[in-house]
Short mmCIF file of C-alpha atoms in Angstrom, two decimals:
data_model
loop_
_atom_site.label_atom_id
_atom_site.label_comp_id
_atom_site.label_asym_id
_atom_site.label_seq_id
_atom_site.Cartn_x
_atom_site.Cartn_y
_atom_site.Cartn_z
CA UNK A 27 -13.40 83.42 -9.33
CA UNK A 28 -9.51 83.40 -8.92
CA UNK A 29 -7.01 83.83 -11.19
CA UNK A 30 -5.88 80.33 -10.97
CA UNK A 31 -9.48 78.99 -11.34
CA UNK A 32 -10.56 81.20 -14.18
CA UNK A 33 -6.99 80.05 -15.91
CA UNK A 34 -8.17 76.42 -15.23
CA UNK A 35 -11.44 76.70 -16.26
CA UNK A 36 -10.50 78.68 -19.70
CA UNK A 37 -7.92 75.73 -20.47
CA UNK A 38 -10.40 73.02 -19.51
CA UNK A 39 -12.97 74.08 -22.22
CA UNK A 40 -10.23 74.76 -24.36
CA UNK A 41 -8.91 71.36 -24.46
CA UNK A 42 -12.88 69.34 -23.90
CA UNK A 43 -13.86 70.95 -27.17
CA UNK A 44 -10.56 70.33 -28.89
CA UNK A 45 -9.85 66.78 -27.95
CA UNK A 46 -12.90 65.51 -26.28
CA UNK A 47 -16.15 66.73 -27.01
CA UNK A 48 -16.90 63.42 -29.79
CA UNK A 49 -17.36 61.91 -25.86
CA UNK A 50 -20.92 63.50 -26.27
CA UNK A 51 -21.82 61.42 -29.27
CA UNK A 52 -20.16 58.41 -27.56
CA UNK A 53 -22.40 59.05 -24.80
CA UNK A 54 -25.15 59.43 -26.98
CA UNK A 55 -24.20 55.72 -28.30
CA UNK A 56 -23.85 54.02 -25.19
CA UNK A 57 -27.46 55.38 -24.24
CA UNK A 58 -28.70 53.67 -27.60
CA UNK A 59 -26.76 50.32 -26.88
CA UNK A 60 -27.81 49.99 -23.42
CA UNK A 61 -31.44 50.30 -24.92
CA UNK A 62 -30.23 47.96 -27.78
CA UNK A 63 -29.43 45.29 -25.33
CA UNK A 64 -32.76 45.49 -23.30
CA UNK A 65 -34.42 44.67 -26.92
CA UNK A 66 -32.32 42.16 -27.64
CA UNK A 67 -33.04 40.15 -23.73
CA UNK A 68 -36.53 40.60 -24.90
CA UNK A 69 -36.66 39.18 -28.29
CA UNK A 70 -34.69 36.48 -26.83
CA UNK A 71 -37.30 35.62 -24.32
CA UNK A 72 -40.19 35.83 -26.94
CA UNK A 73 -38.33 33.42 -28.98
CA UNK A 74 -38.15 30.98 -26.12
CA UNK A 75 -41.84 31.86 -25.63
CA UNK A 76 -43.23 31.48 -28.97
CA UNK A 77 -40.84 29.24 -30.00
CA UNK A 78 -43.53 26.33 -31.20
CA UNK A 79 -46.65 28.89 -32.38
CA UNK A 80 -43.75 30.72 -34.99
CA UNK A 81 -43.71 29.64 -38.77
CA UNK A 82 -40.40 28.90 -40.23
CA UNK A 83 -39.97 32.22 -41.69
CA UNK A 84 -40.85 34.36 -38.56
CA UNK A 85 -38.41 32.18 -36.47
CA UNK A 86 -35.41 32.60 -38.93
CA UNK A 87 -36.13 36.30 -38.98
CA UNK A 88 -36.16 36.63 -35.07
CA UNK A 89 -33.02 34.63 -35.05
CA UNK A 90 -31.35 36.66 -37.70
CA UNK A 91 -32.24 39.93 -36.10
CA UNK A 92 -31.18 38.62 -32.44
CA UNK A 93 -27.60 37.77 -34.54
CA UNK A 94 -27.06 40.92 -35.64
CA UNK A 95 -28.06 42.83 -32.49
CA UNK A 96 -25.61 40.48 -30.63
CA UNK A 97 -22.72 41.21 -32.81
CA UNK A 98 -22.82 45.04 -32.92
CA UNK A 99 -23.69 45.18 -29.21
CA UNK A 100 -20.48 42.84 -28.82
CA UNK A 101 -17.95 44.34 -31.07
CA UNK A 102 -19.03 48.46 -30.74
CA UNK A 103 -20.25 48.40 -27.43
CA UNK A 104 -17.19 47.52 -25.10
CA UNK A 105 -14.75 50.14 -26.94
CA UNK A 106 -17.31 52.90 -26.22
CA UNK A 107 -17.58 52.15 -22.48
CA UNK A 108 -13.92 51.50 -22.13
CA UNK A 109 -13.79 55.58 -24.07
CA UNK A 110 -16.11 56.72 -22.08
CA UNK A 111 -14.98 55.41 -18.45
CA UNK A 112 -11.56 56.07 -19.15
CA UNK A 113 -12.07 59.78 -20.46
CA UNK A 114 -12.79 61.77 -16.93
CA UNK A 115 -9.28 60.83 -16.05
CA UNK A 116 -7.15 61.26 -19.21
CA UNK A 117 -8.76 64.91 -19.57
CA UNK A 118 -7.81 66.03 -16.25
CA UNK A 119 -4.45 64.88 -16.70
CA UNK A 120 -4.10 66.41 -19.85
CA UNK A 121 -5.10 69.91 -18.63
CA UNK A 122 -3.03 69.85 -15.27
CA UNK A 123 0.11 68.97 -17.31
CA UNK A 124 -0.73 71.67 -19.14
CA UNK A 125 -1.27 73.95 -16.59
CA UNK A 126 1.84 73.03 -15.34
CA UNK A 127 3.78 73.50 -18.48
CA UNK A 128 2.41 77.30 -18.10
CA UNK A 129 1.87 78.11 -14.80
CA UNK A 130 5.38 79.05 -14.85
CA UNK A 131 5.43 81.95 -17.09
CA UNK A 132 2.28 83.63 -15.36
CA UNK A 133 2.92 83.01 -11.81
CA UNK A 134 6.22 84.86 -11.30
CA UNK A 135 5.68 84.64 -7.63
CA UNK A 136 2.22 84.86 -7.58
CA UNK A 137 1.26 83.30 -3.88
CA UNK A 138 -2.16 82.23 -4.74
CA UNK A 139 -0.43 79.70 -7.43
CA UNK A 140 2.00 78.56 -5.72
CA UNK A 141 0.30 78.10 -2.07
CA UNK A 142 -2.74 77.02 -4.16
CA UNK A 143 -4.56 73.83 -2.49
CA UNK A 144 -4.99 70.60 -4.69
CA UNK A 145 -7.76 70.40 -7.15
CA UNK A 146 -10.03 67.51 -6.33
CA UNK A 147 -10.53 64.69 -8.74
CA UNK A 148 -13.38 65.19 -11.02
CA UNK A 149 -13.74 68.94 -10.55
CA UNK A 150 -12.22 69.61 -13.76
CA UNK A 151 -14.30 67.20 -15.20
CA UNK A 152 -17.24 68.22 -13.86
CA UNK A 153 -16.70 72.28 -15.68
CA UNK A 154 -17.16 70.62 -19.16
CA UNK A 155 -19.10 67.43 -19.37
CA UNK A 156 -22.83 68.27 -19.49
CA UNK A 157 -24.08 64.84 -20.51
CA UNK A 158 -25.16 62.15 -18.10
CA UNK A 159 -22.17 60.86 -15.03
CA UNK A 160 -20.05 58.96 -17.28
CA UNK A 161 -19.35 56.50 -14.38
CA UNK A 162 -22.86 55.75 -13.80
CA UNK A 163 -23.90 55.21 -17.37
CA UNK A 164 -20.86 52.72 -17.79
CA UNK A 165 -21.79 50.85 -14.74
CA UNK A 166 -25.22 50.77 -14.98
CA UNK A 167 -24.94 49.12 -18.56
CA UNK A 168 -21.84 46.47 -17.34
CA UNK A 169 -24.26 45.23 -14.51
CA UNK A 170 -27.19 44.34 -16.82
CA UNK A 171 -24.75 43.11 -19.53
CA UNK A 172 -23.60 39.68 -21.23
CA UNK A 173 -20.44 38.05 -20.42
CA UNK A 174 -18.66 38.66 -23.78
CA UNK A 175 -19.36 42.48 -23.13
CA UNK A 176 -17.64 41.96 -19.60
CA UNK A 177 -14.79 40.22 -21.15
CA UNK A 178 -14.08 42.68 -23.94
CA UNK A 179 -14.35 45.87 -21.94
CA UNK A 180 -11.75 44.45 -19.67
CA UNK A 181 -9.37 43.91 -22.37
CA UNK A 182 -9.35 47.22 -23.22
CA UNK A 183 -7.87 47.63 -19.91
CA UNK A 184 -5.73 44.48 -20.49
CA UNK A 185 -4.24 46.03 -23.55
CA UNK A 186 -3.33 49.61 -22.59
CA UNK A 187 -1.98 48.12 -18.83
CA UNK A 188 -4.74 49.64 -17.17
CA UNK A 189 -5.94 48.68 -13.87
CA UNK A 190 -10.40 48.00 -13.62
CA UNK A 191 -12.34 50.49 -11.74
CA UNK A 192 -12.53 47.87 -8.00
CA UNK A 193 -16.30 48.29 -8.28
CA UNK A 194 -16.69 46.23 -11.55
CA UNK A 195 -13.88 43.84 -10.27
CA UNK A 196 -16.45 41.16 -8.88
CA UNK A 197 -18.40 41.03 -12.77
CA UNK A 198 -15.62 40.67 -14.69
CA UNK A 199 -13.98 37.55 -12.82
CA UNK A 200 -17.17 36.57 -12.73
CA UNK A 201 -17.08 36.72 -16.31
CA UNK A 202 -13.56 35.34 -16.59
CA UNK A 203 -14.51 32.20 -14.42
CA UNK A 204 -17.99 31.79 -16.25
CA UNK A 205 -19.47 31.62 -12.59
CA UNK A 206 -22.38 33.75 -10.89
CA UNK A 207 -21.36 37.05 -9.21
CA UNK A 208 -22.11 35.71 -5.46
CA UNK A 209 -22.99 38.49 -3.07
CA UNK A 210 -20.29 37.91 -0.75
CA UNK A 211 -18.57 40.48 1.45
CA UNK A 212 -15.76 41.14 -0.66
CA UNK A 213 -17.53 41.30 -3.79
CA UNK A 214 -20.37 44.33 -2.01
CA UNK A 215 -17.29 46.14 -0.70
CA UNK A 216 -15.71 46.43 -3.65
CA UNK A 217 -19.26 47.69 -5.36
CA UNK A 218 -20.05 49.67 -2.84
CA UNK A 219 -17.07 51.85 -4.21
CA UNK A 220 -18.94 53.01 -7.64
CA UNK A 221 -22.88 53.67 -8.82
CA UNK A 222 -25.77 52.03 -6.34
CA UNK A 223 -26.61 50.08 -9.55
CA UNK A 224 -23.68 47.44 -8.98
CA UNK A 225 -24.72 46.61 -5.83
CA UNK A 226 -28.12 46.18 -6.38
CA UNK A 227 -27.63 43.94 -10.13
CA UNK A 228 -25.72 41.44 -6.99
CA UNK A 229 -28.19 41.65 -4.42
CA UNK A 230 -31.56 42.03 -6.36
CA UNK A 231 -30.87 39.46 -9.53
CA UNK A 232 -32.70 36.48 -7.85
CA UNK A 233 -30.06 34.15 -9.83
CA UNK A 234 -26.83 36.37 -8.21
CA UNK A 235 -25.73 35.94 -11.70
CA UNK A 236 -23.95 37.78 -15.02
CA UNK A 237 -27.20 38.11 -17.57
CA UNK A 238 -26.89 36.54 -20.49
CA UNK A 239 -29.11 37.46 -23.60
CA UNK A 240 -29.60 33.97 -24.04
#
């Protein structure tokens, strides 16, 4: 391993541990929401199907569960994915300024530094995060997920001026415009750019359409 490299790598688990490695338990949360909301579309369709053979007090309890699942999936989940999608890039920022910031006291004309070739995006990443692809967990849960999820995670974005990933583009002004996510062109182009599972929530959901738990 290079000097430069083993310098990188030593300041990348440096900084994960200090400043990022609660991502794990985030991760570990998203995991349980995403399950969270498959029990919730299923309770909802049991109610629908049982509505009339349910007594009174069975059917307020199903309803009272389904409104409490609903609002912790609604008001938890969206900051979590919005943490974890976001992370990848804020940590490799973080340790290339840093790098920077020192690279100039141990390079004193040290070629290999400063002739060094560009570090690709998500190698940093990928030296510290041992937990499942951060983009694929994200995007697998936004294309099974409710509209008000849709429209919260994006104002995350909205509030710290940050621009969507393109892939999820296509659900969220779906979401915007209440309308179904039509598999147009534009709209598989622009998934095509992130996890297989976009695409296929637009091309496989036989009502082209944002799920709704309800």
């Amino acid at each position: 391993m290079s000097t430069r490299n083993a310098r990188l790598r030593d300041l990348s688990m440096r900084i994960f541990y200090k400043n990022y490695a609660y991502l794990m338990e985030v991760d570990a949360e998203v995991e349980e929401y995403g399950q969270m909301m498959n029990e919730l579309r299923t309770l909802s369709r049991n109610i629908s199907i049982d509505y009339l053979s349910l007594s009174p007090k069975d059917l307020r309890e199903a309803h009272l569960k389904r409104a409490i699942m609903t609002e912790k999936i609604n008001t938890i989940l969206p900051q979590k994915l919005f943490q974890l999608i976001t992370a990848k890039t804020q940590f490799e920022l973080e340790v290339l300024e840093q790098h920077k910031a020192l690279e100039a006291d141990v390079r004193d004309g040290d070629e290999e530094d400063s002739q060094a070739t560009p570090i690709p995006e998500g190698y940093l990443w990928a030296q510290v995060w041992s937990g499942y692809d951060v983009d694929e967990r994200v995007c697998d849960i936004l294309a099974k997920a409710p509209r008000s999820v849709l429209l919260a995670f994006a104002a995350f974005f909205s509030k710290k001026n940050m621009e969507l990933p393109i892939c999820l583009v296509p659900f969220i002004e779906a979401a915007v415009c209440n309308k179904i996510v039509l598999p147009t062109s534009s709209n598989l182009t622009k998934a095509s750019l992130g996890p297989h599972s976009l695409i296929r929530s637009i091309v496989c959901s036989p009502n082209y359409k944002v799920p709704e738990f309800c």
